[in-house]
Coordinates of C-alpha atoms in Angstrom, one line a residue:
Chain I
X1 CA 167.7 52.1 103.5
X2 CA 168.1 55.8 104.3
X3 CA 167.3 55.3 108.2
X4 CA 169.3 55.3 111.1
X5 CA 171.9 51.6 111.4
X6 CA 173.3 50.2 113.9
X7 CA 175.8 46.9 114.1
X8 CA 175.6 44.8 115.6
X9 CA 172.1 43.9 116.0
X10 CA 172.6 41.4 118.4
X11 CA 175.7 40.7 120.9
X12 CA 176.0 38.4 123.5
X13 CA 179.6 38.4 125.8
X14 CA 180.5 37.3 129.0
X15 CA 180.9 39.6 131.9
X16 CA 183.9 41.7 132.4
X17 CA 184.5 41.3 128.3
X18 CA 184.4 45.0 126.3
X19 CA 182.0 45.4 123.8
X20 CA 181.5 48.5 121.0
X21 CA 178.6 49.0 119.2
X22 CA 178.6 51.5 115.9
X23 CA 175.7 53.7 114.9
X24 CA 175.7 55.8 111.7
X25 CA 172.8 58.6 111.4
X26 CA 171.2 59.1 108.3
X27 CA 173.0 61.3 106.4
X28 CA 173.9 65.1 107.1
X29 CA 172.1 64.4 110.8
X30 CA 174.0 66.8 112.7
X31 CA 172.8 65.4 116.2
X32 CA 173.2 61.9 117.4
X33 CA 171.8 60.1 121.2
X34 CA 171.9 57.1 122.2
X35 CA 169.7 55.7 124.9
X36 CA 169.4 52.5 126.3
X37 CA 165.9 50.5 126.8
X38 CA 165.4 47.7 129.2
X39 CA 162.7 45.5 129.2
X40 CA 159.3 47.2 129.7
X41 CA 160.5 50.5 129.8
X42 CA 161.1 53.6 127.7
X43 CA 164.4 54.1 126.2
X44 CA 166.5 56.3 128.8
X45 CA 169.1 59.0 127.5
X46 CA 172.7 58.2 127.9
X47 CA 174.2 60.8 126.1
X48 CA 174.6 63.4 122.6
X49 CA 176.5 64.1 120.3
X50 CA 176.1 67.6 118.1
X51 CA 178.4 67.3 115.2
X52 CA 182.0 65.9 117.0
X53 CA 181.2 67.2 120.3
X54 CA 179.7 65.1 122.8
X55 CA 177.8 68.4 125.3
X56 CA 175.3 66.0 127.5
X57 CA 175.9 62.9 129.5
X58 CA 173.3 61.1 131.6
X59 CA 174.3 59.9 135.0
X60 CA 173.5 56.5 133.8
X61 CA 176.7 56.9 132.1
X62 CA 179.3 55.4 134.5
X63 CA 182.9 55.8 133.5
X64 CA 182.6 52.3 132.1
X65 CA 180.8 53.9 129.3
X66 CA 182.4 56.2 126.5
X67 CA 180.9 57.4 123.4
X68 CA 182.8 58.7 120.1
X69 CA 181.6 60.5 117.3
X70 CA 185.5 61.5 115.6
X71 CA 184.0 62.9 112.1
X72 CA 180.7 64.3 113.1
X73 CA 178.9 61.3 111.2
X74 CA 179.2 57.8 112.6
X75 CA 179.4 57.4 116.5
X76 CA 180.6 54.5 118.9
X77 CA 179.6 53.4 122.4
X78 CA 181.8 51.3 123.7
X79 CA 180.9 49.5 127.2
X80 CA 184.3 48.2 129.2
X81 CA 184.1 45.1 131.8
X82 CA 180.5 44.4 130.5
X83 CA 178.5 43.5 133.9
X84 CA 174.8 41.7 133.5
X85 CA 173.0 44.8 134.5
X86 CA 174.3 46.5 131.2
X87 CA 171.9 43.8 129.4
X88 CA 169.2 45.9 127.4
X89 CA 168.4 47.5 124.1
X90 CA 171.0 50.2 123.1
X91 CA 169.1 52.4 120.9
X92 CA 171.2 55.3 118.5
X93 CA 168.9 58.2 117.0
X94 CA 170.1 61.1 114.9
X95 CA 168.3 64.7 113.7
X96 CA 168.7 68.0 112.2
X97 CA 168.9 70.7 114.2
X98 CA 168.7 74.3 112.6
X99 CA 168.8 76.9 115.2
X100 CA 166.2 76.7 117.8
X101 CA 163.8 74.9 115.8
X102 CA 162.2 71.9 117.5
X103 CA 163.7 68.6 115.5
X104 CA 162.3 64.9 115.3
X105 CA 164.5 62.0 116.4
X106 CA 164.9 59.1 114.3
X107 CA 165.9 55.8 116.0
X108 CA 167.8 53.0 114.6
X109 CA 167.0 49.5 115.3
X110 CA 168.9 49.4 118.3
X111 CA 171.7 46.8 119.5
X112 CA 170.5 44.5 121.7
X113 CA 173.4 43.4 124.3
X114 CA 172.7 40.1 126.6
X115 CA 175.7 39.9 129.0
X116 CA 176.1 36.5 131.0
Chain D
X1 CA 165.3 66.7 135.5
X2 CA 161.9 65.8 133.9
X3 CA 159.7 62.9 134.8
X4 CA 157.0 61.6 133.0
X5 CA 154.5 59.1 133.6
X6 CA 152.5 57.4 131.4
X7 CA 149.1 55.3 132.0
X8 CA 147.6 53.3 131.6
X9 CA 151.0 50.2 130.9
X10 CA 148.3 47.9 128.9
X11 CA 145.2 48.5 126.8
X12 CA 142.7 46.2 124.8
X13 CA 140.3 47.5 122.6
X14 CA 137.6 45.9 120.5
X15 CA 139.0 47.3 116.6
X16 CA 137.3 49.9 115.8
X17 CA 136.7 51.8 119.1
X18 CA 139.0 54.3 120.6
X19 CA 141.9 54.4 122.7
X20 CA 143.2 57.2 124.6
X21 CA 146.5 57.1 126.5
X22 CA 147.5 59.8 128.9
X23 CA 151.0 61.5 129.9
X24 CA 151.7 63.6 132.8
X25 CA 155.1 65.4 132.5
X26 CA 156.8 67.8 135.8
X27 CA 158.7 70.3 134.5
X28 CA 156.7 73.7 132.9
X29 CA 159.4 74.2 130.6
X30 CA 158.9 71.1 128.4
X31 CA 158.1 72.4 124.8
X32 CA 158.1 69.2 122.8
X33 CA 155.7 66.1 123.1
X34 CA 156.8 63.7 121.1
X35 CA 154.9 59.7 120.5
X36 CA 156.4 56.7 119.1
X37 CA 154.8 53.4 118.4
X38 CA 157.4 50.2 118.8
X39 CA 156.1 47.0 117.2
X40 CA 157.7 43.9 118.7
X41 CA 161.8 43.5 118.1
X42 CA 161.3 46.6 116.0
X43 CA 163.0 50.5 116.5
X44 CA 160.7 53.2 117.8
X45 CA 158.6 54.9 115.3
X46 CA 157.5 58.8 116.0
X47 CA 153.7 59.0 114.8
X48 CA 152.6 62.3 116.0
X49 CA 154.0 65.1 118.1
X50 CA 153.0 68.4 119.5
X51 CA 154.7 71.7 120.2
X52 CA 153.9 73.9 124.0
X53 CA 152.4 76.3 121.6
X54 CA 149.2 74.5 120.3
X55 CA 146.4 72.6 121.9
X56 CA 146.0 69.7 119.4
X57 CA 147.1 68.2 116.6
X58 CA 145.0 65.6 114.5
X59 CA 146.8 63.2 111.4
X60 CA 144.3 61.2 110.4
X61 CA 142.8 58.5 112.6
X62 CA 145.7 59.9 116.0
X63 CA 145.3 62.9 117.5
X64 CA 147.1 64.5 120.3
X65 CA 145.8 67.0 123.1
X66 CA 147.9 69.0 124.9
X67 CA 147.1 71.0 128.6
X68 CA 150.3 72.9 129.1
X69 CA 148.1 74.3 132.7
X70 CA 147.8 70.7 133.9
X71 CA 150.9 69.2 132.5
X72 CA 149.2 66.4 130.5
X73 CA 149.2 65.3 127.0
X74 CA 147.0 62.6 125.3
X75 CA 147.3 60.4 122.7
X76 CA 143.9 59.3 120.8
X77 CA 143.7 56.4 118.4
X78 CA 140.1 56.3 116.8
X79 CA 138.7 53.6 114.7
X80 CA 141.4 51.3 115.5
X81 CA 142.8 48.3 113.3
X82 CA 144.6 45.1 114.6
X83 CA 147.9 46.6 112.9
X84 CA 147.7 49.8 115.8
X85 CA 148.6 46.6 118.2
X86 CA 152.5 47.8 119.2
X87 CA 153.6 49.7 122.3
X88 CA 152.9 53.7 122.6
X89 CA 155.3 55.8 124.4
X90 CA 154.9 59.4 125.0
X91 CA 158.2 61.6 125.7
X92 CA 159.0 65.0 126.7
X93 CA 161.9 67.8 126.2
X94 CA 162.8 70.5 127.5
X95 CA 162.9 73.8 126.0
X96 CA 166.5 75.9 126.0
X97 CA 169.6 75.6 124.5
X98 CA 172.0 72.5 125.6
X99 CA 169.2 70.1 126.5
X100 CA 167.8 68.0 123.6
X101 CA 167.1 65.0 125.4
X102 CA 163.9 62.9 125.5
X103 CA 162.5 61.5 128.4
X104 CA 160.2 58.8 127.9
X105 CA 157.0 57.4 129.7
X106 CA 157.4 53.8 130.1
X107 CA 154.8 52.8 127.2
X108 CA 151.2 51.3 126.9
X109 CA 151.0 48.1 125.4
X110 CA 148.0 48.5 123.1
X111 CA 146.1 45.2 122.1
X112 CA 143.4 45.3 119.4
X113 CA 141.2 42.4 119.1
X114 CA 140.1 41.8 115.9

């Protein structure tokens, strides 16, 4: 499979616990997002990546929240003291951006977090 | 920041008649109009888009229509098939350097009734 992956697919901790989810963009992708979807919504933007450098952060990114992407390919978003309102779908997309051309996203599967 | 809104949330059709779901978006300088479909427990899936520069754009049995004046897109689905049952979402970016987001309308659940 040449898509967009992410582990894990499923995670379920208990409140206050860290949790880090891993997304790896289909290959020579030099932009990576990851939103977050709740449950009858459309996915919301947390946050970018182009290449190592992370240049946009939603406001829905507390400072619980931190995002890595150290070699430009694979990227982490790692969640400290989980609290039950962080329970959704955690959705990572990648695409190729060549100057100012318009790009498509490609989403991954998405990592679905229940916190209790 | 840009909002959009979607309508309408749900939407049964008979297969093989249309559907048409409508977007409004608020900022003039959104350029990009993507749509994904999202089949249940599945990642979204981008099935047509359209740039600020053309009106419409047609793949097969979806189309998209675009008024840049009015701020609305439109998503149309003809002859449909049980297998277009998924949720639709429309989304929106800005144009300019430094802001690739997408913002997302909140989806139509489509429902086609064999």
């Amino acid at each position: 499979d040449t898509g967009v992956s992410q582990d894990p697919r499923h995670k379920i901790t208990k409140r206050g616990q860290n949790v880090t989810f891993r997304c790896d963009p289909i290959s020579e992708h030099n932009r990576l997002y990851w939103y977050r979807q709740t449950l009858g919504q459309g996915p919301e933007f947390l946050t970018y990546f182009q290449n190592e450098a992370q240049l946009e952060k939603s406001r829905l990114l507390s400072d619980r929240f931190s995002a890595e992407r150290p070699k430009g390919s694979f990227s982490t978003l790692e969640i400290q003291r989980t609290e039950q309102g962080d329970s959704a779908m955690y959705l990572c997309a990648s695409s190729l951006a060549r100057g100012l051309a318009l790009e498509t996203q490609y989403f991954g599967p998405g990592t679905r977090l229940l916190v209790l | 920041g840009e909002n959009v809104e979607q309508h309408p949330s749900t939407l049964s059709v008979q297969e093989g008649d249309s559907a048409v779901i409508k977007c409004t978006y608020s900022d003039s300088a959104s350029n990009y109009f993507p749509w994904y479909k999202q089949e249940l427990g599945k990642r979204p899936q981008l099935i047509i888009d359209i740039r600020s520069n053309v009106g419409e754009k047609k793949d097969q049995r979806i189309a998209v229509t675009l008024n840049k004046t009015a701020k609305h897109f439109s998503l149309h689905i003809t002859e449909t098939q049980p297998e277009d049952s998924a949720v639709y979402f429309c989304a929106a970016r800005l144009s300019g350097a430094g802001s690739y987001q997408l913002t997302f309308g909140k989806g139509t659940k489509l429902s086609v009734i064999p």
